[in-house]
Amino acid sequence: YNSTLAAVEDPITPPVSVKYNQLLINGQFVDAASGKTFPTLDPRTGEVIAHVAEGDVEDVNRAVSAARKAFDEGPWPRMTAYERSRIIWRFADLLEKHTDEIAALETWDNGKPYEQSAKIEIPMTVRIFRYYAGWADKIHGLTVPADGPYHVQTLHEPFGVAGQIIPWNFPMLMFSWKVGPALACGNTVVIKTAEQTPLSAVYAAKLFHEAGLPDGVLNVVSGFGPTAGAALASHMDVDKLAFTGSTDTGKIVLELASKSNLKPVTLELGGKSPFIVCEDADVDQAVELSHSAVFFNQGQCCCAGSRTFVHERVYDEFVEKAKARAIQRAVGDPFKEGIEQGPQVDSDQFEKILRIIRSGVKSGANLKAGGDRFGTTGYYIQPTVFSDVQDDMLIAKEEIFGPVQSIFKFKDLDEVIQRSNSSRYGLAAGIFTHNLDTANTLSRALKVGTVWINCYDVFDAAIPFGGYKMSGNGREKGIYSLSNYLQVKAVVTSLKNPAW
Ligand code: NAD
């Protein structure tokens, strides 16, 4: 392993301190009604970073009433769309100004390399908010040429109170995908952050208020899923729910929503995405792209290209080069320069990944690299590569959400289409080929929400993202995301003089 960058036993002191550890309700920082807190931990060491207010049912109730009041009586849905747009834009500017601090919080809480927080995640978050600031004053209905003496128009109206539940893998980016469109469409929001990573979103929400956001429009509740999360999903006064997380939890929130007030739910769930290396591929380029497709963000991406299918003609060379690349991967303290991979987010994920790796070895896959923890402190895992993976192995089916590449051999296109589509998931796919016919055939045949051809993880604000099958429903980002947060009202007016 890349030993010059290996030191993890002596963690670097983060260049930031925790300013906000309470709930943000109705524009005010408050403790949980119960007075309870929970520790958020540093994945480099398992040590406590800070104690954070533990929101529960009563706090969700308070936050939802603040959001309700802000929607029913407050200025937010009544101000001009241009004024709303300017507040969102001002917030994006403030966020950009505070990039270093928020990026450091993100890295400390989540474990991702600081360079990636500061150069990728926070800038993308800023971009998302600017994109939605741009939408706020461009949302409008249609006139409809109905039969009969009627003037028909549609009004696009906000739902009201949007409840949102986000995961820990990209805390700020997930915050932006949820909050950006909801606010641009004129809704008010209660968002529950992930218990592993509560620090950055509440900081950002504070900046939103500095940018002029009225009180109660954006409320942030930290806390656990079965308590605070479930309270939000089952709340009778939440008009719309958006969830990102695992497929199992997605089923739970959908049930809670249906058992309460039947609020519409959009879901962004798990994946087991294929990355297909075709026979014409330049092997070095394919190895590099497939490596980043699976290892980026410690492998903690819903769309990780975690099934690498390689054509038999280039398979042997590919496997050896993929192994060499994994061994070269710079693992270490995420605050250190040049680091590609930090620790996994917490001990649960760490244990789960090691368990799945062990099952891979046991089931007869060929362990080419890694396979164990990295160092002796925290939740670091060696970049791991398996070859000769068979479709029925656990490592081929289960979402690992860790730095583990599984390589499969294939012979022809029909076969790889069938095997790619055999997953219960359908989030994304990568295709590596310069053959136009192959690219067209694959991109049309794969049952997934995103196809990346000769690229991967391209997450522009304007590109819609979401899943087929058990990877979820609805699309985030882009123009498609607006419909998640808008009701369509048809207004039919009888015409007195239909001749005109
Ligand atoms: P998770 O489902 O355990 O948690 C996600 C969120 O749901 C957290 O805020 C959690 O507190 C909350 N939650 C948990 N139980 C709940 C309950 N009973 N009621 C209401 N809320 C509850 O998922 P995770 O392990 O934190 O995140 C990883 C998963 O998220 C992976 O499966 C990954 O694929 C998926 N993910 C998907 C996307 C996407 O866009 N499709 C993006 C990121 C992560």
XYZ file of C-alpha atoms and ligand atoms in Angstrom:
544
model
C 0.000 0.000 0.000
C 0.985 3.559 -0.593
C 2.950 3.734 2.617
C 4.229 7.301 2.339
C 0.676 8.448 2.927
C -0.282 5.707 5.261
C 0.004 7.240 8.734
C -3.402 7.157 10.373
C -2.360 6.469 13.938
C -1.610 10.099 14.718
C -4.627 12.129 13.544
C -4.227 15.713 12.370
C -6.098 18.332 14.438
C -9.022 19.563 12.297
C -8.763 23.246 11.328
C -12.271 24.052 12.622
C -14.343 23.998 15.798
C -18.007 23.062 16.249
C -20.123 26.208 16.595
C -23.622 24.804 16.239
C -24.840 21.619 17.866
C -28.519 22.414 18.532
C -31.707 22.085 16.528
C -32.638 25.036 14.327
C -36.382 25.618 14.659
C -38.240 28.756 13.632
C -34.967 30.599 13.086
C -33.716 29.862 16.613
C -31.157 27.439 17.970
C -32.859 25.305 20.602
C -32.105 22.211 22.659
C -34.178 19.091 22.207
C -37.407 19.203 24.220
C -36.163 16.179 26.174
C -32.810 17.871 26.822
C -31.133 14.783 25.354
C -27.995 14.853 23.221
C -26.047 12.225 21.304
C -22.360 12.106 20.408
C -21.199 12.520 16.840
C -17.947 10.646 16.319
C -14.702 11.189 14.429
C -14.377 8.200 12.056
C -10.590 8.512 12.179
C -10.552 7.547 15.852
C -14.062 6.786 17.096
C -13.693 9.699 19.526
C -16.450 12.206 20.270
C -16.382 15.403 18.179
C -19.372 17.013 19.877
C -22.630 16.257 21.615
C -25.579 17.213 19.448
C -29.229 17.843 20.353
C -31.234 14.655 19.900
C -34.500 15.606 18.239
C -37.539 13.375 18.753
C -41.310 13.458 18.218
C -41.883 16.664 20.158
C -39.116 18.516 18.323
C -40.442 17.353 14.973
C -43.873 18.616 16.045
C -42.379 22.002 16.933
C -40.471 22.167 13.662
C -43.503 21.188 11.579
C -45.695 23.807 13.261
C -43.042 26.453 12.610
C -42.895 25.393 8.960
C -46.707 25.322 8.743
C -46.997 28.834 10.172
C -44.250 30.102 7.872
C -46.147 28.644 4.931
C -49.679 29.660 5.919
C -48.948 33.095 7.344
C -45.345 34.001 6.645
C -43.841 36.016 3.833
C -42.103 33.124 2.027
C -44.857 31.898 -0.319
C -46.148 35.459 -0.643
C -42.977 37.235 -1.656
C -42.190 37.518 -5.327
C -40.398 34.614 -6.901
C -37.542 36.983 -7.694
C -37.147 37.869 -3.995
C -37.016 34.162 -3.117
C -34.479 33.608 -5.849
C -32.256 36.378 -4.494
C -32.270 34.924 -0.969
C -31.269 31.498 -2.289
C -28.537 33.103 -4.397
C -27.238 35.156 -1.434
C -27.115 31.950 0.601
C -25.057 30.264 -2.135
C -22.602 33.178 -1.977
C -22.296 32.854 1.813
C -21.824 29.120 1.543
C -19.058 29.644 -0.978
C -17.394 32.165 1.338
C -17.441 29.611 4.165
C -16.284 26.685 2.029
C -13.148 25.955 4.061
C -14.944 25.786 7.378
C -17.886 23.716 6.163
C -15.585 21.396 4.221
C -13.561 20.817 7.388
C -16.706 20.008 9.378
C -17.811 17.633 6.644
C -14.477 15.810 6.648
C -14.300 15.628 10.428
C -17.814 14.215 10.752
C -17.805 11.946 7.689
C -14.141 11.021 7.110
C -13.971 12.001 3.425
C -10.743 13.615 2.182
C -10.724 17.333 2.896
C -9.619 18.099 -0.661
C -12.766 16.366 -1.931
C -14.996 18.220 0.528
C -13.480 21.572 -0.372
C -13.044 21.078 -4.120
C -15.951 18.827 -4.999
C -18.770 18.549 -2.481
C -19.124 22.129 -1.227
C -18.635 23.726 -4.681
C -21.256 21.321 -6.097
C -23.590 22.275 -3.262
C -23.122 25.966 -4.054
C -23.778 25.233 -7.717
C -27.011 23.388 -6.887
C -28.353 26.321 -4.888
C -27.457 28.767 -7.675
C -29.194 26.495 -10.149
C -32.383 26.512 -8.063
C -32.131 30.241 -7.388
C -32.343 30.469 -11.167
C -35.485 28.337 -11.282
C -37.460 30.208 -8.604
C -38.833 32.851 -10.982
C -39.248 30.560 -13.983
C -41.871 28.224 -12.561
C -45.257 28.673 -14.170
C -48.253 26.813 -15.480
C -49.788 26.405 -18.914
C -52.885 27.389 -20.782
C -54.737 24.343 -22.022
C -56.778 24.121 -25.247
C -59.726 22.152 -23.809
C -62.895 21.311 -25.740
C -65.866 23.563 -25.029
C -66.408 27.177 -24.036
C -63.702 27.235 -21.340
C -60.551 29.091 -20.584
C -58.274 26.551 -18.873
C -55.038 27.233 -17.111
C -52.803 25.330 -14.701
C -51.285 26.894 -11.605
C -48.095 25.332 -10.247
C -48.299 25.686 -6.488
C -46.012 24.572 -3.664
C -47.209 21.634 -1.567
C -46.729 23.420 1.753
C -44.525 21.755 4.358
C -41.903 19.442 2.872
C -40.372 16.818 5.183
C -36.926 15.632 4.127
C -34.676 12.863 5.446
C -31.053 12.644 4.301
C -28.138 10.196 4.656
C -24.550 10.698 5.791
C -22.503 9.977 2.661
C -22.762 13.485 1.140
C -24.342 15.517 3.938
C -24.140 18.911 2.233
C -24.897 17.739 -1.281
C -27.945 15.779 -0.123
C -29.057 18.876 1.791
C -28.865 20.880 -1.452
C -30.710 18.323 -3.612
C -33.557 18.403 -1.115
C -33.710 21.986 0.132
C -32.862 23.731 -3.170
C -35.900 22.673 -5.219
C -38.294 22.696 -2.234
C -37.537 26.330 -1.456
C -37.335 27.443 -5.080
C -40.900 26.162 -5.508
C -42.062 28.120 -2.436
C -42.423 25.302 0.116
C -41.223 25.420 3.695
C -39.002 22.633 4.991
C -38.243 20.402 7.950
C -35.112 18.394 7.266
C -33.755 15.581 9.413
C -30.017 15.095 9.091
C -28.295 11.723 9.439
C -27.230 10.877 12.976
C -23.668 10.147 11.784
C -23.200 13.612 10.232
C -25.297 16.334 11.860
C -22.745 19.175 11.836
C -22.607 20.746 8.381
C -26.308 21.162 7.521
C -27.157 23.099 10.661
C -24.220 25.420 9.980
C -25.471 25.945 6.438
C -29.022 26.602 7.660
C -27.669 29.321 9.947
C -26.082 30.961 6.887
C -29.412 30.714 5.070
C -30.972 32.863 7.775
C -28.119 35.348 7.459
C -28.979 35.516 3.768
C -32.481 36.713 4.666
C -34.516 33.517 4.861
C -37.603 34.180 7.031
C -37.920 32.250 10.297
C -39.647 28.875 10.093
C -38.967 28.372 6.365
C -36.082 25.958 6.932
C -35.954 23.896 10.113
C -33.168 21.416 10.835
C -33.662 18.549 13.262
C -30.813 16.217 14.157
C -31.654 12.839 15.644
C -32.198 9.184 14.863
C -34.274 7.496 12.188
C -36.774 5.414 14.147
C -37.595 8.423 16.369
C -37.181 11.811 14.653
C -37.200 10.380 11.111
C -40.294 8.272 11.693
C -42.072 11.207 13.354
C -41.514 13.284 10.226
C -42.581 10.532 7.836
C -45.796 9.893 9.762
C -46.651 13.507 10.573
C -50.193 14.473 9.608
C -49.205 18.033 8.760
C -46.274 17.270 6.467
C -47.542 17.636 2.900
C -44.724 15.935 1.014
C -41.829 13.684 1.967
C -38.466 13.241 0.257
C -36.122 10.527 1.458
C -32.609 9.424 0.577
C -31.151 6.347 2.220
C -31.302 2.589 2.091
C -34.006 0.625 0.306
C -35.103 -1.017 3.563
C -35.674 2.345 5.250
C -37.343 3.633 2.089
C -39.981 0.917 2.488
C -40.537 1.971 6.106
C -41.015 5.679 5.352
C -43.338 4.886 2.456
C -45.453 2.816 4.811
C -45.445 5.530 7.474
C -46.510 8.073 4.884
C -49.340 5.893 3.620
C -50.557 5.028 7.104
C -50.690 8.691 8.127
C -51.912 11.277 5.623
C -50.875 9.623 2.348
C -48.309 12.343 1.667
C -46.525 11.802 -1.656
C -43.032 10.372 -1.223
C -39.975 10.570 -3.442
C -37.272 8.014 -2.754
C -33.583 7.912 -3.650
C -32.365 4.501 -2.506
C -29.555 2.024 -2.913
C -27.822 0.586 -5.946
C -25.532 -2.109 -7.301
C -24.516 -0.390 -10.483
C -22.709 -2.149 -13.332
C -19.630 -0.637 -14.951
C -19.199 -2.383 -18.296
C -15.772 -2.526 -19.946
C -16.220 -3.575 -23.557
C -13.754 -5.462 -25.733
C -12.490 -2.371 -27.572
C -11.601 -0.570 -24.337
C -8.263 1.092 -23.688
C -7.501 -0.950 -20.587
C -5.508 1.705 -18.703
C -8.267 4.271 -19.077
C -10.976 1.752 -18.206
C -9.103 0.679 -15.083
C -8.752 4.265 -13.883
C -12.378 5.181 -14.505
C -13.806 1.989 -13.051
C -11.540 2.451 -10.030
C -12.879 5.908 -9.273
C -16.426 4.741 -10.071
C -16.311 2.315 -7.164
C -13.755 3.774 -4.725
C -14.811 7.438 -4.747
C -16.011 8.636 -1.324
C -14.689 5.438 0.337
C -17.127 3.516 -1.851
C -20.008 5.169 -0.021
C -21.952 6.236 -3.090
C -25.443 5.015 -3.862
C -24.409 4.909 -7.516
C -20.985 3.289 -6.948
C -20.030 1.255 -10.014
C -19.683 -1.769 -7.762
C -20.074 -4.521 -10.377
C -17.213 -4.217 -12.853
C -18.077 -6.345 -15.909
C -15.050 -6.860 -18.161
C -15.073 -8.441 -21.616
C -13.109 -11.710 -21.706
C -10.704 -10.371 -24.353
C -9.276 -7.731 -21.997
C -10.145 -9.414 -18.675
C -6.757 -10.747 -17.499
C -4.899 -7.527 -18.233
C -7.688 -5.520 -16.617
C -7.646 -7.537 -13.399
C -3.890 -7.147 -12.915
C -4.024 -3.412 -13.568
C -7.080 -2.915 -11.338
C -5.210 -4.677 -8.564
C -2.140 -2.461 -9.055
C -4.295 0.682 -9.025
C -6.048 -0.332 -5.800
C -2.732 -0.996 -4.098
C -1.560 2.461 -5.212
C -4.621 4.181 -3.705
C -3.544 6.758 -1.130
C -5.325 5.863 2.096
C -4.783 7.989 5.166
C -5.881 10.833 7.403
C -8.428 12.735 5.322
C -7.012 16.061 6.457
C -3.670 15.186 4.874
C -2.885 16.455 1.378
C -2.911 13.938 -1.459
C -5.167 11.460 0.324
C -7.671 9.644 -1.893
C -9.410 7.595 0.778
C -10.231 8.262 4.431
C -12.065 6.076 6.946
C -15.577 4.672 6.542
C -18.208 6.724 8.321
C -18.712 4.618 11.448
C -18.110 1.283 13.137
C -21.383 -0.207 11.828
C -20.400 0.395 8.209
C -16.821 -0.712 8.927
C -17.957 -4.018 10.446
C -20.543 -4.609 7.728
C -17.997 -4.103 4.936
C -15.442 -6.414 6.562
C -18.155 -9.029 7.016
C -19.098 -8.876 3.328
C -15.425 -9.037 2.310
C -15.024 -12.195 4.403
C -18.075 -13.686 2.712
C -16.479 -12.928 -0.667
C -13.361 -14.886 0.277
C -15.454 -17.732 1.662
C -17.626 -17.974 -1.421
C -14.559 -18.494 -3.612
C -14.019 -15.090 -5.242
C -10.364 -14.375 -5.929
C -9.057 -11.742 -3.498
C -6.498 -9.770 -5.518
C -5.908 -6.828 -3.164
C -6.822 -5.645 0.322
C -9.350 -7.626 2.303
C -8.757 -6.195 5.762
C -8.756 -3.050 7.866
C -6.089 -0.429 7.225
C -3.963 0.584 10.214
C -5.097 -0.020 13.763
C -7.222 3.027 14.624
C -10.536 4.251 13.309
C -12.556 2.801 10.466
C -10.093 2.621 7.579
C -10.379 -0.283 5.130
C -7.832 -1.432 2.553
C -8.917 -0.853 -1.046
C -10.114 -4.327 -1.933
C -10.377 -6.036 -5.312
C -12.021 -9.378 -6.076
C -11.841 -11.076 -9.467
C -13.726 -14.136 -10.741
C -16.865 -12.953 -8.992
C -20.001 -14.968 -9.753
C -23.480 -13.422 -9.933
C -24.896 -15.507 -7.096
C -22.275 -14.491 -4.513
C -23.264 -12.092 -1.744
C -20.589 -9.589 -2.875
C -22.283 -9.544 -6.291
C -25.756 -8.829 -4.954
C -25.509 -6.883 -1.712
C -24.818 -3.149 -1.685
C -21.433 -3.073 0.088
C -21.120 0.716 0.370
C -17.370 0.386 0.865
C -14.034 0.298 -1.005
C -14.571 -3.076 -2.640
C -14.367 -3.731 -6.381
C -15.900 -6.944 -7.713
C -14.779 -7.917 -11.214
C -16.898 -10.200 -13.438
C -16.007 -11.693 -16.824
C -18.457 -11.544 -19.762
C -18.515 -12.770 -23.361
C -21.186 -10.860 -25.269
C -23.590 -7.951 -25.079
C -26.816 -9.892 -24.589
C -25.265 -11.694 -21.675
C -23.975 -8.542 -19.982
C -27.313 -6.782 -20.474
C -29.166 -9.662 -18.845
C -26.681 -9.920 -15.949
C -26.589 -6.146 -15.377
C -30.360 -6.000 -15.257
C -30.709 -9.000 -12.970
C -30.267 -6.759 -9.908
C -33.218 -5.551 -7.834
C -31.611 -2.131 -8.103
C -31.511 0.186 -11.115
C -29.740 3.381 -10.193
C -26.898 3.874 -12.663
C -24.521 2.205 -15.101
C -21.170 2.979 -16.678
C -20.212 1.917 -20.201
C -16.680 2.005 -21.472
C -16.483 1.730 -25.257
C -15.864 3.818 -28.345
C -18.148 1.644 -30.438
C -21.255 3.740 -31.061
C -23.524 0.766 -31.704
C -22.435 -0.943 -28.500
C -22.948 2.255 -26.490
C -26.402 2.800 -27.990
C -27.500 -0.788 -27.466
C -26.349 -0.868 -23.855
C -27.668 2.542 -22.864
C -31.122 1.673 -24.196
C -31.213 -1.834 -22.744
C -30.076 -1.105 -19.195
C -32.874 -0.540 -16.669
C -31.263 2.315 -14.768
C -31.863 6.006 -14.112
C -28.457 7.220 -15.329
C -26.069 5.885 -17.974
C -22.563 7.332 -18.076
C -20.671 6.575 -21.296
C -16.884 6.919 -21.023
C -17.350 8.935 -17.839
C -18.797 8.327 -14.374
C -20.241 10.284 -11.460
C -21.020 13.359 -13.556
C -23.404 15.225 -11.262
C -24.200 18.510 -12.938
C -27.065 20.425 -11.301
C -29.128 20.234 -14.488
C -28.847 16.448 -14.964
C -31.721 14.484 -13.398
C -30.785 11.674 -11.023
C -32.877 8.837 -9.626
C -33.614 5.172 -9.768
C -35.512 2.472 -11.603
C -36.847 -0.529 -9.688
C -35.903 -0.679 -5.988
C -33.473 2.217 -6.327
C -36.411 4.558 -5.838
C -38.786 6.862 -7.646
C -38.801 10.493 -8.666
C -35.851 12.462 -9.995
C -33.673 14.965 -8.170
C -31.750 17.824 -9.827
C -32.634 19.320 -13.153
C -36.036 20.446 -14.321
C -37.564 17.084 -13.339
C -36.990 17.701 -9.629
C -39.415 20.631 -9.573
C -42.408 18.354 -9.988
C -41.521 16.732 -6.639
C -42.373 19.986 -4.905
C -45.258 21.360 -6.971
C -48.963 20.663 -7.049
C -50.728 21.284 -10.345
C -54.070 23.012 -10.058
C -56.356 23.153 -13.092
C -58.462 26.311 -13.204
C -61.396 26.068 -15.623
C -63.340 29.243 -16.385
C -66.547 29.268 -18.362
C -66.390 31.726 -21.230
C -69.269 34.141 -21.602
C -68.607 34.685 -25.271
C -66.976 31.576 -26.723
C -66.652 33.159 -30.144
C -63.730 35.153 -28.723
P -30.485 4.703 6.219
O -31.655 4.338 5.402
O -30.159 3.905 7.409
O -30.592 6.216 6.733
C -30.927 7.285 5.907
C -31.715 8.287 6.720
O -32.928 7.691 7.122
C -31.020 8.750 8.001
O -31.298 10.120 8.209
C -31.688 7.907 9.064
O -31.682 8.495 10.337
C -33.104 7.828 8.524
N -33.871 6.686 9.032
C -33.405 5.480 9.452
N -34.430 4.711 9.900
C -35.561 5.446 9.756
C -36.935 5.214 10.052
N -37.361 4.067 10.585
N -37.819 6.187 9.758
C -37.421 7.342 9.210
N -36.135 7.635 8.942
C -35.206 6.700 9.191
O -29.320 4.739 5.188
P -27.797 5.044 5.475
O -27.154 3.762 5.844
O -27.636 6.197 6.378
O -27.330 5.527 4.018
C -26.805 4.655 3.105
C -27.846 4.232 2.108
O -28.403 5.352 1.435
C -27.278 3.351 1.047
O -28.112 2.251 0.834
C -27.240 4.239 -0.197
O -27.307 3.574 -1.400
C -28.383 5.142 0.029
N -28.179 6.415 -0.653
C -28.887 6.666 -1.796
C -28.705 7.851 -2.490
C -29.478 8.140 -3.747
O -29.503 9.267 -4.186
N -30.131 7.174 -4.350
C -27.808 8.794 -2.025
C -27.099 8.521 -0.865
C -27.298 7.320 -0.178
